[in-house]
C-alpha atoms as a PDB file:
ATOM      1  CA  TYR A   1     118.945 130.018  72.577  1.00  0.00           C
ATOM      2  CA  VAL A   2     122.652 128.827  73.565  1.00  0.00           C
ATOM      3  CA  VAL A   3     123.907 125.424  73.110  1.00  0.00           C
ATOM      4  CA  ASP A   4     126.486 125.488  75.377  1.00  0.00           C
ATOM      5  CA  LYS A   5     127.329 122.808  77.890  1.00  0.00           C
ATOM      6  CA  TYR A   6     130.331 125.090  79.793  1.00  0.00           C
ATOM      7  CA  LYS A   7     127.748 127.575  80.656  1.00  0.00           C
ATOM      8  CA  LEU A   8     125.740 124.823  82.932  1.00  0.00           C
ATOM      9  CA  SER A   9     126.685 122.728  85.971  1.00  0.00           C
ATOM     10  CA  ASP A  10     127.140 119.063  85.186  1.00  0.00           C
ATOM     11  CA  GLU A  11     123.757 118.140  86.761  1.00  0.00           C
ATOM     12  CA  ILE A  12     121.789 120.700  84.391  1.00  0.00           C
ATOM     13  CA  ALA A  13     120.609 119.788  80.928  1.00  0.00           C
ATOM     14  CA  ILE A  14     118.519 122.961  80.180  1.00  0.00           C
ATOM     15  CA  LYS A  15     118.400 126.653  82.144  1.00  0.00           C
ATOM     16  CA  ILE A  16     115.766 129.030  81.447  1.00  0.00           C
ATOM     17  CA  ASP A  17     117.375 132.374  82.583  1.00  0.00           C
ATOM     18  CA  ASN A  18     114.797 135.328  83.521  1.00  0.00           C
ATOM     19  CA  ILE A  19     112.663 134.817  80.305  1.00  0.00           C
ATOM     20  CA  SER A  20     109.321 136.684  79.316  1.00  0.00           C
ATOM     21  CA  PHE A  21     107.517 135.432  76.194  1.00  0.00           C
ATOM     22  CA  LYS A  22     104.496 136.585  74.390  1.00  0.00           C
ATOM     23  CA  TYR A  23     102.905 135.929  71.277  1.00  0.00           C
ATOM     24  CA  LEU A  24     103.199 138.039  68.179  1.00  0.00           C
ATOM     25  CA  GLY A  25     100.239 140.559  68.391  1.00  0.00           C
ATOM     26  CA  THR A  26      99.408 139.689  71.647  1.00  0.00           C
ATOM     27  CA  ASP A  27      99.273 142.378  74.391  1.00  0.00           C
ATOM     28  CA  ASN A  28     100.100 140.411  77.499  1.00  0.00           C
ATOM     29  CA  ASN A  29     103.033 138.207  78.424  1.00  0.00           C
ATOM     30  CA  LEU A  30     102.184 134.592  78.411  1.00  0.00           C
ATOM     31  CA  PHE A  31     105.538 134.052  80.803  1.00  0.00           C
ATOM     32  CA  GLU A  32     106.923 137.031  82.573  1.00  0.00           C
ATOM     33  CA  ASP A  33     110.351 136.760  84.333  1.00  0.00           C
ATOM     34  CA  ILE A  34     110.668 133.033  84.380  1.00  0.00           C
ATOM     35  CA  ASN A  35     113.329 130.967  85.831  1.00  0.00           C
ATOM     36  CA  LEU A  36     113.481 127.360  84.976  1.00  0.00           C
ATOM     37  CA  VAL A  37     115.846 124.622  85.592  1.00  0.00           C
ATOM     38  CA  PHE A  38     115.532 120.937  83.813  1.00  0.00           C
ATOM     39  CA  TYR A  39     117.891 118.652  85.475  1.00  0.00           C
ATOM     40  CA  LYS A  40     120.272 115.997  83.150  1.00  0.00           C
ATOM     41  CA  ASN A  41     119.103 112.485  82.918  1.00  0.00           C
ATOM     42  CA  LYS A  42     115.866 113.204  84.947  1.00  0.00           C
ATOM     43  CA  HIS A  43     112.188 113.016  83.861  1.00  0.00           C
ATOM     44  CA  THR A  44     110.268 116.635  84.359  1.00  0.00           C
ATOM     45  CA  ILE A  45     106.847 116.572  83.935  1.00  0.00           C
ATOM     46  CA  ILE A  46     104.548 119.873  83.015  1.00  0.00           C
ATOM     47  CA  THR A  47     101.058 120.574  84.128  1.00  0.00           C
ATOM     48  CA  GLY A  48      98.786 123.222  83.617  1.00  0.00           C
ATOM     49  CA  PHE A  49      95.258 123.863  82.594  1.00  0.00           C
ATOM     50  CA  ASN A  50      94.325 123.966  78.881  1.00  0.00           C
ATOM     51  CA  GLY A  51      95.963 127.248  77.677  1.00  0.00           C
ATOM     52  CA  SER A  52      97.886 127.455  80.380  1.00  0.00           C
ATOM     53  CA  GLY A  53     101.570 127.168  78.062  1.00  0.00           C
ATOM     54  CA  LYS A  54     103.120 123.649  78.320  1.00  0.00           C
ATOM     55  CA  SER A  55     103.540 123.363  74.932  1.00  0.00           C
ATOM     56  CA  THR A  56     105.054 127.059  74.613  1.00  0.00           C
ATOM     57  CA  LEU A  57     107.203 126.373  77.536  1.00  0.00           C
ATOM     58  CA  LEU A  58     108.136 122.859  75.624  1.00  0.00           C
ATOM     59  CA  GLY A  59     109.253 125.288  72.773  1.00  0.00           C
ATOM     60  CA  LEU A  60     111.049 127.858  74.755  1.00  0.00           C
ATOM     61  CA  ALA A  61     113.356 125.134  76.248  1.00  0.00           C
ATOM     62  CA  THR A  62     114.056 123.507  73.125  1.00  0.00           C
ATOM     63  CA  GLY A  63     114.674 127.056  71.010  1.00  0.00           C
ATOM     64  CA  ILE A  64     111.644 126.880  68.819  1.00  0.00           C
ATOM     65  CA  TYR A  65     110.648 129.916  70.301  1.00  0.00           C
ATOM     66  CA  TYR A  66     112.540 132.739  71.378  1.00  0.00           C
ATOM     67  CA  PRO A  67     111.662 134.831  74.267  1.00  0.00           C
ATOM     68  CA  GLN A  68     111.521 138.718  73.908  1.00  0.00           C
ATOM     69  CA  LYS A  69     113.494 138.735  77.332  1.00  0.00           C
ATOM     70  CA  GLY A  70     116.328 136.520  78.775  1.00  0.00           C
ATOM     71  CA  LYS A  71     118.033 133.259  77.252  1.00  0.00           C
ATOM     72  CA  VAL A  72     117.872 129.718  77.204  1.00  0.00           C
ATOM     73  CA  ILE A  73     121.014 127.558  77.963  1.00  0.00           C
ATOM     74  CA  SER A  74     120.904 124.142  76.998  1.00  0.00           C
ATOM     75  CA  PHE A  75     123.854 121.699  76.915  1.00  0.00           C
ATOM     76  CA  SER A  76     122.816 119.482  73.777  1.00  0.00           C
ATOM     77  CA  LYS A  77     121.093 119.839  70.684  1.00  0.00           C
ATOM     78  CA  ASN A  78     120.523 116.506  69.905  1.00  0.00           C
ATOM     79  CA  ILE A  79     116.654 116.972  70.815  1.00  0.00           C
ATOM     80  CA  GLY A  80     113.993 114.507  69.906  1.00  0.00           C
ATOM     81  CA  TYR A  81     110.049 115.170  70.123  1.00  0.00           C
ATOM     82  CA  VAL A  82     107.088 113.075  70.347  1.00  0.00           C
ATOM     83  CA  SER A  83     103.496 114.456  70.248  1.00  0.00           C
ATOM     84  CA  ALA A  84      99.865 113.153  70.515  1.00  0.00           C
ATOM     85  CA  ASN A  85      99.457 112.589  66.957  1.00  0.00           C
ATOM     86  CA  PRO A  86     102.252 110.463  65.328  1.00  0.00           C
ATOM     87  CA  MET A  87     103.880 111.105  61.552  1.00  0.00           C
ATOM     88  CA  ILE A  88     103.330 108.630  59.861  1.00  0.00           C
ATOM     89  CA  ILE A  89     104.533 108.660  55.946  1.00  0.00           C
ATOM     90  CA  ASN A  90     103.392 106.714  53.129  1.00  0.00           C
ATOM     91  CA  GLY A  91     106.606 104.218  52.857  1.00  0.00           C
ATOM     92  CA  THR A  92     108.398 101.122  54.635  1.00  0.00           C
ATOM     93  CA  ILE A  93     108.278 100.771  58.301  1.00  0.00           C
ATOM     94  CA  LYS A  94     112.282 101.589  57.691  1.00  0.00           C
ATOM     95  CA  GLU A  95     111.701 104.946  55.859  1.00  0.00           C
ATOM     96  CA  ASN A  96     109.183 105.877  58.561  1.00  0.00           C
ATOM     97  CA  LEU A  97     111.849 104.540  61.215  1.00  0.00           C
ATOM     98  CA  ILE A  98     114.897 106.875  59.716  1.00  0.00           C
ATOM     99  CA  TYR A  99     112.788 109.582  58.658  1.00  0.00           C
ATOM    100  CA  GLY A 100     114.317 112.855  59.826  1.00  0.00           C
ATOM    101  CA  ASN A 101     117.360 111.441  60.939  1.00  0.00           C
ATOM    102  CA  ASN A 102     120.761 112.383  59.900  1.00  0.00           C
ATOM    103  CA  ASN A 103     122.247 109.601  61.392  1.00  0.00           C
ATOM    104  CA  GLU A 104     123.557 107.235  58.123  1.00  0.00           C
ATOM    105  CA  ASN A 105     125.061 104.407  60.527  1.00  0.00           C
ATOM    106  CA  ILE A 106     121.496 103.005  62.101  1.00  0.00           C
ATOM    107  CA  LEU A 107     121.579  99.191  61.282  1.00  0.00           C
ATOM    108  CA  ASP A 108     118.465  97.217  60.411  1.00  0.00           C
ATOM    109  CA  VAL A 109     118.983  94.836  63.789  1.00  0.00           C
ATOM    110  CA  GLU A 110     118.883  97.885  65.867  1.00  0.00           C
ATOM    111  CA  MET A 111     115.747  99.018  64.387  1.00  0.00           C
ATOM    112  CA  ARG A 112     114.514  95.030  64.585  1.00  0.00           C
ATOM    113  CA  GLU A 113     115.221  95.076  68.157  1.00  0.00           C
ATOM    114  CA  TYR A 114     113.387  98.443  69.182  1.00  0.00           C
ATOM    115  CA  ILE A 115     110.406  96.957  67.110  1.00  0.00           C
ATOM    116  CA  ASN A 116     110.494  93.946  69.652  1.00  0.00           C
ATOM    117  CA  GLU A 117     110.973  95.921  72.429  1.00  0.00           C
ATOM    118  CA  PHE A 118     108.253  98.128  71.846  1.00  0.00           C
ATOM    119  CA  GLN A 119     105.847  95.238  70.609  1.00  0.00           C
ATOM    120  CA  VAL A 120     104.994  97.021  67.669  1.00  0.00           C
ATOM    121  CA  PHE A 121     103.563  94.412  65.695  1.00  0.00           C
ATOM    122  CA  GLN A 122     102.296  90.547  66.615  1.00  0.00           C
ATOM    123  CA  ASP A 123     105.097  89.123  65.023  1.00  0.00           C
ATOM    124  CA  ASN A 124     107.964  90.805  65.918  1.00  0.00           C
ATOM    125  CA  GLU A 125     110.171  87.924  65.053  1.00  0.00           C
ATOM    126  CA  ASN A 126     110.290  88.270  61.150  1.00  0.00           C
ATOM    127  CA  ILE A 127     109.250  91.880  60.687  1.00  0.00           C
ATOM    128  CA  ASN A 128     110.151  93.479  56.969  1.00  0.00           C
ATOM    129  CA  LEU A 129     111.694  96.506  57.315  1.00  0.00           C
ATOM    130  CA  ASN A 130     110.711  96.914  53.467  1.00  0.00           C
ATOM    131  CA  LYS A 131     106.721  96.458  54.527  1.00  0.00           C
ATOM    132  CA  LYS A 132     104.559  99.777  53.072  1.00  0.00           C
ATOM    133  CA  ILE A 133     102.605 101.076  56.027  1.00  0.00           C
ATOM    134  CA  ASN A 134     100.705 104.565  56.300  1.00  0.00           C
ATOM    135  CA  ASN A 135      98.234 106.071  58.840  1.00  0.00           C
ATOM    136  CA  LYS A 136      95.436 103.830  57.717  1.00  0.00           C
ATOM    137  CA  SER A 137      97.008 100.563  58.157  1.00  0.00           C
ATOM    138  CA  LEU A 138      98.260 101.071  61.525  1.00  0.00           C
ATOM    139  CA  SER A 139      96.643 101.512  65.027  1.00  0.00           C
ATOM    140  CA  MET A 140      97.367 104.463  67.092  1.00  0.00           C
ATOM    141  CA  GLY A 141      99.284 102.754  69.444  1.00  0.00           C
ATOM    142  CA  GLN A 142     101.339 101.352  66.748  1.00  0.00           C
ATOM    143  CA  MET A 143     102.220 104.785  65.426  1.00  0.00           C
ATOM    144  CA  GLN A 144     103.113 106.034  68.600  1.00  0.00           C
ATOM    145  CA  LYS A 145     105.393 103.321  69.121  1.00  0.00           C
ATOM    146  CA  ILE A 146     106.813 104.407  65.580  1.00  0.00           C
ATOM    147  CA  SER A 147     107.522 107.893  66.870  1.00  0.00           C
ATOM    148  CA  PHE A 148     109.383 106.782  70.102  1.00  0.00           C
ATOM    149  CA  ILE A 149     111.410 104.859  68.092  1.00  0.00           C
ATOM    150  CA  ARG A 150     112.333 107.401  65.630  1.00  0.00           C
ATOM    151  CA  ALA A 151     113.289 109.641  68.710  1.00  0.00           C
ATOM    152  CA  LEU A 152     115.436 107.029  70.066  1.00  0.00           C
ATOM    153  CA  LEU A 153     117.113 106.114  67.030  1.00  0.00           C
ATOM    154  CA  SER A 154     118.477 109.758  66.248  1.00  0.00           C
ATOM    155  CA  GLY A 155     120.675 109.444  69.386  1.00  0.00           C
ATOM    156  CA  LEU A 156     119.299 112.156  71.419  1.00  0.00           C
ATOM    157  CA  ASP A 157     120.328 113.832  74.860  1.00  0.00           C
ATOM    158  CA  ILE A 158     117.108 115.271  75.558  1.00  0.00           C
ATOM    159  CA  LEU A 159     113.495 113.780  74.789  1.00  0.00           C
ATOM    160  CA  ILE A 160     110.633 116.319  74.776  1.00  0.00           C
ATOM    161  CA  LEU A 161     106.889 114.453  75.155  1.00  0.00           C
ATOM    162  CA  ASP A 162     104.204 116.755  74.346  1.00  0.00           C
ATOM    163  CA  GLU A 163     101.068 114.775  75.300  1.00  0.00           C
ATOM    164  CA  SER A 164     102.672 111.729  74.169  1.00  0.00           C
ATOM    165  CA  THR A 165     100.490 108.754  75.788  1.00  0.00           C
ATOM    166  CA  SER A 166      97.113 110.672  75.880  1.00  0.00           C
ATOM    167  CA  ASN A 167      95.720 108.646  72.879  1.00  0.00           C
ATOM    168  CA  LEU A 168      97.220 105.168  74.236  1.00  0.00           C
ATOM    169  CA  ASP A 169      95.589 102.513  76.000  1.00  0.00           C
ATOM    170  CA  THR A 170      96.911 101.402  79.461  1.00  0.00           C
ATOM    171  CA  ASP A 171      99.395  98.661  78.631  1.00  0.00           C
ATOM    172  CA  SER A 172     101.138 100.464  75.600  1.00  0.00           C
ATOM    173  CA  LYS A 173     101.671 103.480  78.304  1.00  0.00           C
ATOM    174  CA  ALA A 174     103.134 101.043  80.551  1.00  0.00           C
ATOM    175  CA  LEU A 175     105.646  99.294  78.163  1.00  0.00           C
ATOM    176  CA  ILE A 176     106.712 103.204  77.192  1.00  0.00           C
ATOM    177  CA  TYR A 177     107.294 104.555  80.171  1.00  0.00           C
ATOM    178  CA  LYS A 178     109.163 100.996  81.366  1.00  0.00           C
ATOM    179  CA  ILE A 179     111.294 101.729  78.390  1.00  0.00           C
ATOM    180  CA  LEU A 180     112.091 105.198  78.902  1.00  0.00           C
ATOM    181  CA  LYS A 181     112.838 105.012  82.669  1.00  0.00           C
ATOM    182  CA  LYS A 182     115.495 102.583  81.702  1.00  0.00           C
ATOM    183  CA  ASN A 183     117.360 105.004  78.750  1.00  0.00           C
ATOM    184  CA  ASP A 184     119.800 107.607  80.400  1.00  0.00           C
ATOM    185  CA  LEU A 185     117.730 110.564  79.050  1.00  0.00           C
ATOM    186  CA  THR A 186     116.544 113.979  80.113  1.00  0.00           C
ATOM    187  CA  ILE A 187     112.876 114.036  79.637  1.00  0.00           C
ATOM    188  CA  ILE A 188     110.669 117.328  79.633  1.00  0.00           C
ATOM    189  CA  ASN A 189     106.967 116.004  79.510  1.00  0.00           C
ATOM    190  CA  ALA A 190     104.162 118.124  79.055  1.00  0.00           C
ATOM    191  CA  THR A 191     101.016 116.426  80.107  1.00  0.00           C
ATOM    192  CA  HIS A 192      97.226 116.267  81.356  1.00  0.00           C
ATOM    193  CA  SER A 193      97.998 112.744  83.009  1.00  0.00           C
ATOM    194  CA  PRO A 194     101.121 112.779  85.327  1.00  0.00           C
ATOM    195  CA  GLU A 195      99.618 109.331  86.878  1.00  0.00           C
ATOM    196  CA  ASP A 196     100.543 107.864  83.855  1.00  0.00           C
ATOM    197  CA  PHE A 197     104.354 108.555  84.138  1.00  0.00           C
ATOM    198  CA  MET A 198     104.716 107.448  88.168  1.00  0.00           C
ATOM    199  CA  GLY A 199     108.506 107.787  89.201  1.00  0.00           C
ATOM    200  CA  PHE A 200     109.061 110.978  87.738  1.00  0.00           C
ATOM    201  CA  ASP A 201     111.789 113.597  89.396  1.00  0.00           C
ATOM    202  CA  HIS A 202     110.611 116.614  89.146  1.00  0.00           C
ATOM    203  CA  HIS A 203     107.107 118.273  88.460  1.00  0.00           C
ATOM    204  CA  ILE A 204     106.564 121.811  86.966  1.00  0.00           C
ATOM    205  CA  LYS A 205     103.148 123.403  87.330  1.00  0.00           C
ATOM    206  CA  ILE A 206     101.887 126.043  85.670  1.00  0.00           C
ATOM    207  CA  GLU A 207      99.093 127.853  87.486  1.00  0.00           C
ATOM    208  CA  GLU A 208      96.123 130.417  86.654  1.00  0.00           C
ATOM    209  CA  GLY A 209      97.003 133.888  86.812  1.00  0.00           C
ATOM    210  CA  LYS A 210      98.066 136.699  84.466  1.00  0.00           C
ATOM    211  CA  THR A 211     100.860 135.978  83.383  1.00  0.00           C
ATOM    212  CA  GLY A 212     101.577 132.228  84.611  1.00  0.00           C
ATOM    213  CA  ARG A 213     102.651 131.591  88.110  1.00  0.00           C
ATOM    214  CA  ILE A 214     104.948 128.483  87.644  1.00  0.00           C
ATOM    215  CA  VAL A 215     105.572 126.061  91.083  1.00  0.00           C
ATOM    216  CA  THR A 216     108.145 123.432  90.813  1.00  0.00           C
ATOM    217  CA  THR A 217     108.546 120.473  93.084  1.00  0.00           C
END
């Protein structure tokens, strides 16, 4: 996995170059001789049947997994991640929003603006960032919105979504997509529900086969 913007053209965020991958202890490759491009500031969705390798492909694209053959080149290491299962710690709202963030210059006003934009609470105007929360005091929608805010506060260039809206109601999905659409981000999004993200730019389909046949549109 190489982070080097000079090895890519100006339009490309991540290039997957002739990779083959299999999990330790398995005989067959999940992917074989795969070549893919994720374009900068575009929204690419990845679809496929259960077990097809959507999450694995996200892991390869971000350097979590290393291929047995080939390489992955990225223009940035500033990557955010939101899954279907938001992580909420027993702590304050502020502690949850900045958890894992190396940016020490995040202002309270910026956090409140995001809370208001994402409509996390009914009374956003007087939100107390020092209020204690946990995964029992928040709804699934609130927890997921906090996960998205946490990612955006990190100053990311690339946002990875892994079934990130699968547990949300229709209104929350529409709101989150509207916010993401106006941000200048590269979004790579594994989903079973592409209809939740109308207006995406590119579509990668993993079809059933011995090593996974990939079709891009």
